[in-house]
Short mmCIF file of C-alpha atoms in Angstrom, two decimals:
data_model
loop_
_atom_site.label_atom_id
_atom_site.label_comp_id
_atom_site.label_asym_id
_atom_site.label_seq_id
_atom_site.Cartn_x
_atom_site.Cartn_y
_atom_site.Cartn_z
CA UNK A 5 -34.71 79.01 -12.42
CA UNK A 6 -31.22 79.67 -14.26
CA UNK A 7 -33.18 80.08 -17.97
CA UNK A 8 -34.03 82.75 -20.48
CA UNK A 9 -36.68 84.83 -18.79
CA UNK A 10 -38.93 87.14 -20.60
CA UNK A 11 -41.57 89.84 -18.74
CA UNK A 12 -44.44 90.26 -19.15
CA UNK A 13 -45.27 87.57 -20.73
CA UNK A 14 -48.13 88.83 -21.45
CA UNK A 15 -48.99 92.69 -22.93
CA UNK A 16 -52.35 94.39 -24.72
CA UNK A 17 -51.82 97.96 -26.06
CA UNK A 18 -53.63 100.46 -27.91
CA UNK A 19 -52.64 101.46 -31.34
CA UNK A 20 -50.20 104.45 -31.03
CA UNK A 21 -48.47 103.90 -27.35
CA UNK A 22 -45.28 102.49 -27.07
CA UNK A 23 -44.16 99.24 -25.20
CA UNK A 24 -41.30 97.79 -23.81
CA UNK A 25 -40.40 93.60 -23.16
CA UNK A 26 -37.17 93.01 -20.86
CA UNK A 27 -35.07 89.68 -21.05
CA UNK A 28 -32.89 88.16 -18.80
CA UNK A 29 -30.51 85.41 -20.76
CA UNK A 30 -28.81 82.95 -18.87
CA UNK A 31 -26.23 84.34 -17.03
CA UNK A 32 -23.11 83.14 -18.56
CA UNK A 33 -24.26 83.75 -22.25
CA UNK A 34 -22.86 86.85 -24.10
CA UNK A 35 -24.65 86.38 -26.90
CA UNK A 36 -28.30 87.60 -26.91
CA UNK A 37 -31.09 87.54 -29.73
CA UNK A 38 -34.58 88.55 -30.25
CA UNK A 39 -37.08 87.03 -32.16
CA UNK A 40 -40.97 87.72 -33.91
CA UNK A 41 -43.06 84.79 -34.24
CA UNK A 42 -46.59 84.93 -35.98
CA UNK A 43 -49.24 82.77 -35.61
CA UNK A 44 -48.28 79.65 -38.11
CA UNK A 45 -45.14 81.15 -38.87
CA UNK A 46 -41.29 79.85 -37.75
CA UNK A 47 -39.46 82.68 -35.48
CA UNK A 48 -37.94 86.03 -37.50
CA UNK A 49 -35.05 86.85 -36.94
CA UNK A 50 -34.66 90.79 -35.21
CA UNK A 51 -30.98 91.66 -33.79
CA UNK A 52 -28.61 90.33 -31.80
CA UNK A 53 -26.21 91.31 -29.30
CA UNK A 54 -22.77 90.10 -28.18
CA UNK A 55 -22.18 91.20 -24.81
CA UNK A 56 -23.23 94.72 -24.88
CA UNK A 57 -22.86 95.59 -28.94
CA UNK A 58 -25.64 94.56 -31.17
CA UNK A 59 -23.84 93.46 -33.92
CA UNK A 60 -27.09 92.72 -36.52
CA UNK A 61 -30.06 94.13 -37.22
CA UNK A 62 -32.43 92.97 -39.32
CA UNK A 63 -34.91 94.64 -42.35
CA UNK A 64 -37.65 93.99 -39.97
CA UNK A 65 -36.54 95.90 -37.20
CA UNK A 66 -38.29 99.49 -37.92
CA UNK A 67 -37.57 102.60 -36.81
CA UNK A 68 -40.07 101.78 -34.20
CA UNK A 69 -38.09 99.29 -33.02
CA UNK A 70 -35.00 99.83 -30.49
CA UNK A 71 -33.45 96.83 -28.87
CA UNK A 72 -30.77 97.63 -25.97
CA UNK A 73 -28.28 95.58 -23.77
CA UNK A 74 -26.71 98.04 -21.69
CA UNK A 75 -24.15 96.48 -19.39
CA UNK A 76 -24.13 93.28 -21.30
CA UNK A 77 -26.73 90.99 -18.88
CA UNK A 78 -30.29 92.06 -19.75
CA UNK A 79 -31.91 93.47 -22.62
CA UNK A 80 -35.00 95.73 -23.90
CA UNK A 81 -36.94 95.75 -26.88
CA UNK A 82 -39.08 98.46 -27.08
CA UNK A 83 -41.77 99.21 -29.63
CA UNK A 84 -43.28 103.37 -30.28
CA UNK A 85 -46.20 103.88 -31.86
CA UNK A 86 -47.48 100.65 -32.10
CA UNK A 87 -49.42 99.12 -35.16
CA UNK A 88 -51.74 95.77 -35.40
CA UNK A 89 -49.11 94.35 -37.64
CA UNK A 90 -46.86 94.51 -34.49
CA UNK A 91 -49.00 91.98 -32.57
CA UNK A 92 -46.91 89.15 -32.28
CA UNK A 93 -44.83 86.58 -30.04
CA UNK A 94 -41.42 88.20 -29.19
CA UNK A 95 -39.27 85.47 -28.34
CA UNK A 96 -35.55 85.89 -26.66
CA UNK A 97 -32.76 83.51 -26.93
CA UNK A 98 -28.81 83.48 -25.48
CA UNK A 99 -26.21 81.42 -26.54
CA UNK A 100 -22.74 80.97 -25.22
CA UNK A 101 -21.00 81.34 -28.90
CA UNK A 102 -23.06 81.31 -32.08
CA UNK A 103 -23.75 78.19 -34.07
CA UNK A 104 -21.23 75.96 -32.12
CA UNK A 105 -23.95 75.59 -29.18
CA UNK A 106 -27.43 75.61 -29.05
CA UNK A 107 -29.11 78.90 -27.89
CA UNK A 108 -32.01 78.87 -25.73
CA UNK A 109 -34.94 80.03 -25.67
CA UNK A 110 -37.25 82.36 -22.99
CA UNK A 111 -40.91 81.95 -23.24
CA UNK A 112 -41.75 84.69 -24.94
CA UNK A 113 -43.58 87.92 -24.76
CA UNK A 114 -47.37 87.74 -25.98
CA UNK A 115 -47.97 91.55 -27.60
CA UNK A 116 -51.77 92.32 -28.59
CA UNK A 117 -52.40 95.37 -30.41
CA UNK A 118 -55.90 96.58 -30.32
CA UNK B 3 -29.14 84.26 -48.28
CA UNK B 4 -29.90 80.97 -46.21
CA UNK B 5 -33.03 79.77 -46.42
CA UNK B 6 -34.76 76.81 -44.37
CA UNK B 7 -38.06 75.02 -46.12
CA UNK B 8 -40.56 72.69 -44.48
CA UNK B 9 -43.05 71.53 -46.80
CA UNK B 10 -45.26 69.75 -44.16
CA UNK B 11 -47.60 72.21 -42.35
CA UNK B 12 -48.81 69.39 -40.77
CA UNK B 13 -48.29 65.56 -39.77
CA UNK B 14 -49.68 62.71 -37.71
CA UNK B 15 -48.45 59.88 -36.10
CA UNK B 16 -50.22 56.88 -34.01
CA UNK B 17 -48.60 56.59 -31.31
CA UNK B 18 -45.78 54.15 -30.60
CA UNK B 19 -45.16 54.82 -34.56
CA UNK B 20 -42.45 55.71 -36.22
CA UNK B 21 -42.70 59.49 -38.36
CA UNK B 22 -40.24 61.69 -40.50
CA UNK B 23 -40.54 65.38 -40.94
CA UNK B 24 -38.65 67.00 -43.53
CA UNK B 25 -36.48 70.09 -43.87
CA UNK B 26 -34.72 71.42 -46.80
CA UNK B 27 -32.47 74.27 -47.22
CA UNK B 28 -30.21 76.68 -48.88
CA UNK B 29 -26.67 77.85 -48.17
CA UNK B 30 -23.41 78.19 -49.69
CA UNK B 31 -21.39 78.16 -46.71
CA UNK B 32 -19.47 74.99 -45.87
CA UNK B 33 -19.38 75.18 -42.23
CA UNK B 34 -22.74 75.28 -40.78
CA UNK B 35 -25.12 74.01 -38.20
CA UNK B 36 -28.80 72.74 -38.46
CA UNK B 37 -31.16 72.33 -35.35
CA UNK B 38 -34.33 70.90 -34.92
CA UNK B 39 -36.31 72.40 -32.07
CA UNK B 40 -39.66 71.96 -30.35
CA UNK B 41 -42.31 74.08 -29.68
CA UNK B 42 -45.39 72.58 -27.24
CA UNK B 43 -48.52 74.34 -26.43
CA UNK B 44 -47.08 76.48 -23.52
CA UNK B 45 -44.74 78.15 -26.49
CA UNK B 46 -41.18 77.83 -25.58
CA UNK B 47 -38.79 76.35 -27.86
CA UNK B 48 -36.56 73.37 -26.63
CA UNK B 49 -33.46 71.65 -28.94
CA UNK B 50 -34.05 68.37 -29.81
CA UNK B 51 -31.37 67.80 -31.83
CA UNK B 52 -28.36 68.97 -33.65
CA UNK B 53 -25.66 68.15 -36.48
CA UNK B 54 -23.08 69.78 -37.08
CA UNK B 55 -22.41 70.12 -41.35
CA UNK B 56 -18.46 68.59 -41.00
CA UNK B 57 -19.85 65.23 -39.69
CA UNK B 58 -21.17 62.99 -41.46
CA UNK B 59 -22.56 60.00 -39.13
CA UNK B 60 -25.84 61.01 -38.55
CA UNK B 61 -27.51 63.09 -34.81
CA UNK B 62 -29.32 60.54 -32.62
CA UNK B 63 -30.79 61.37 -28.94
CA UNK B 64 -32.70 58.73 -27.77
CA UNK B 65 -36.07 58.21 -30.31
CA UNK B 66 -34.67 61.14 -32.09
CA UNK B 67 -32.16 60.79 -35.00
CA UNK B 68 -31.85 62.75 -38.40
CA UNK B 69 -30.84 61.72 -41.78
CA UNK B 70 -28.68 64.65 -42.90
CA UNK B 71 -27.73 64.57 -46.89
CA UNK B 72 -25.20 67.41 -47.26
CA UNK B 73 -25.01 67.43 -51.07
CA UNK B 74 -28.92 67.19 -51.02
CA UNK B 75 -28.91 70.03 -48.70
CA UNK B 76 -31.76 67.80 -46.63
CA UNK B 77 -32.13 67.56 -42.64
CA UNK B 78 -35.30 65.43 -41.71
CA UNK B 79 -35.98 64.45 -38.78
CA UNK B 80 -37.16 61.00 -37.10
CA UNK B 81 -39.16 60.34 -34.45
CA UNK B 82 -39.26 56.64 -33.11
CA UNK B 83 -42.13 55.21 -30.92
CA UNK B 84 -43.61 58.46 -30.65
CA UNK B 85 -45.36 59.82 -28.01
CA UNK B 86 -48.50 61.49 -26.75
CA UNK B 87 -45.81 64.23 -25.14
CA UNK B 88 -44.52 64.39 -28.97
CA UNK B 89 -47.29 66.51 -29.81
CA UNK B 90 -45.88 69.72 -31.06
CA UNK B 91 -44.63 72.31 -33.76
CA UNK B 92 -41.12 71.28 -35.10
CA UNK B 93 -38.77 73.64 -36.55
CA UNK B 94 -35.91 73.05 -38.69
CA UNK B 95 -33.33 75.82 -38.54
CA UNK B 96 -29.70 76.85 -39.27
CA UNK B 97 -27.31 78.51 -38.38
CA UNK B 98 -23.44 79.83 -39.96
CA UNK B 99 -22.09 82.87 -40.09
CA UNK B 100 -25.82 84.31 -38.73
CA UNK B 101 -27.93 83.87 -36.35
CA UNK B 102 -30.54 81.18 -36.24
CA UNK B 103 -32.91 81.20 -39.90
CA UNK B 104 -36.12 78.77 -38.63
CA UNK B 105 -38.50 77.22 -40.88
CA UNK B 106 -42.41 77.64 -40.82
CA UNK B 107 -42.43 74.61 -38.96
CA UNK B 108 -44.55 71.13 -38.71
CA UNK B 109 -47.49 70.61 -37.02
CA UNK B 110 -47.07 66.76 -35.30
CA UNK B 111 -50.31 65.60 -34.12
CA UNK B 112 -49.95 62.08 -32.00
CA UNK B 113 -53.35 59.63 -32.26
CA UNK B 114 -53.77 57.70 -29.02
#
C-alpha cells in the first residue's frame, strides 16, 4: 500500500496524559499536513511541513500541540495534557507541491478523550 | 482570509438522478485552486475533482463536472446518474498561497 498511513487509527485517553499519532505520507511527497476534523465539521487546518521545516502553524495548534518531521519522511503530532475538546479526527495529508496537485489523504487518527 | 461556504448540510438524490451541491467562497488571490473531495463512511477523503482558477472550460471526470463562475466566486458541483456508491460527505475546498481551507461539507444521501 504506497498511501498516506496514519497509526493508530484508533486512540482513548484519559484527561491529562499525553498522546502521540505518527504518519507516513507517500513517499515521494515533501509536503506534509495535518488536519482536525469534528463531528459535522469540514477538516481544520493545523501545520504543515515541507520536507523537514514546518513552515505554518495555525491559531489552533496550542501549546499542547507539537507536530515534528524529523528527517523529512514521517511525522508526529503529539498532544500533552489532553482535554475533551481535543477529541477529534486527526487527519494527515502529503502533496507533491501545494495547490498545483491534489494532496492525499491518510485515514485518520480517531482520538477519544474521556 | 479565504473562506469556503456550503450552505447544504444535507442533500438527496434518487438514484440514476442528476444533483448539484453548491460551494461558495472568498479570496482575493487570482491564482488559486478549488477541489471537491469525498468522504464515505470508512472516513478517508478521496479527490473527485479539480479546477484550476486560470481556466475557464469547466472540470469534468466521468459523472462528475463543476460549473465554476470566477467573478461569482461559485464552485458547485454535479453529479450525473448518481449512484448508491455516491453516498457520502462532499467538501468543497481551496487552496492558493495556503494550504487546503475545506468547507463544512454536504451530506449526499442516494434513494434506491
Amino acid at each position: 500500500d504506497t498511501g498516506v498511513s496514519q497509526d493508530p487509527r484508533h486512540k482513548i485517553t484519559k484527561r491529562g496524559q499525553n498522546v502521540t499519532f505518527r504518519c507516513d505520507p507517500i513517499s515521494e511527497h515533501n509536503r506534509l499536513y495535518w488536519y482536525r476534523q469534528t463531528l459535522g465539521q469540514g477538516p481544520e487546518f493545523l501545520t504543515y511541513f515541507q520536507n523537514e521545516a514546518q513552515l505554518e502553524k495555525s491559531r489552533l495548534l496550542s501549546d499542547r500541540f507539537s507536530a515534528e518531521r524529523p528527517k523529512g519522511s514521517f511525522s508526529t503530532l503529539e498532544i500533552q495534557r489532553t482535554e475533551q475538546g481535543d477529541s477529534a479526527m486527526y487527519l494527515c495529508a502529503s502533496s507533491v507541491l501545494q495547490g498545483r496537485t491534489e494532496a492525499f489523504f491518510g485515514q485518520g487518527t480517531r482520538l477519544t478523550v474521556v | 482570509a479565504q473562506t469556503v461556504t456550503q450552505s447544504q448540510p444535507e442533500m438527496s438524490v434518487q438514484e440514476a438522478e442528476t444533483v448539484t451541491l453548491s460551494c461558495t467562497y472568498d479570496t482575493s488571490e487570482s491564482d488559486y485552486y478549488l477541489f471537491w473531495y469525498k468522504q464515505p463512511p470508512s472516513r478517508q477523503m478521496i479527490l473527485v475533482i479539480r479546477q484550476e482558477a486560470y481556466k475557464q472550460q469547466n472540470a469534468t471526470e466521468n459523472r462528475f463536472s463543476v460549473n465554476f463562475q470566477k467573478a461569482a466566486k461559485s464552485f458547485s458541483l454535479k453529479i450525473s446518474d448518481s449512484q448508491l456508491g455516491d453516498a457520502a460527505m462532499y467538501f468543497c475546498a481551496y487552496t492558493g498561497n495556503t494550504p487546503l481551507v475545506f468547507g463544512k461539507g454536504t451530506r449526499l444521501s442516494v434513494i434506491a
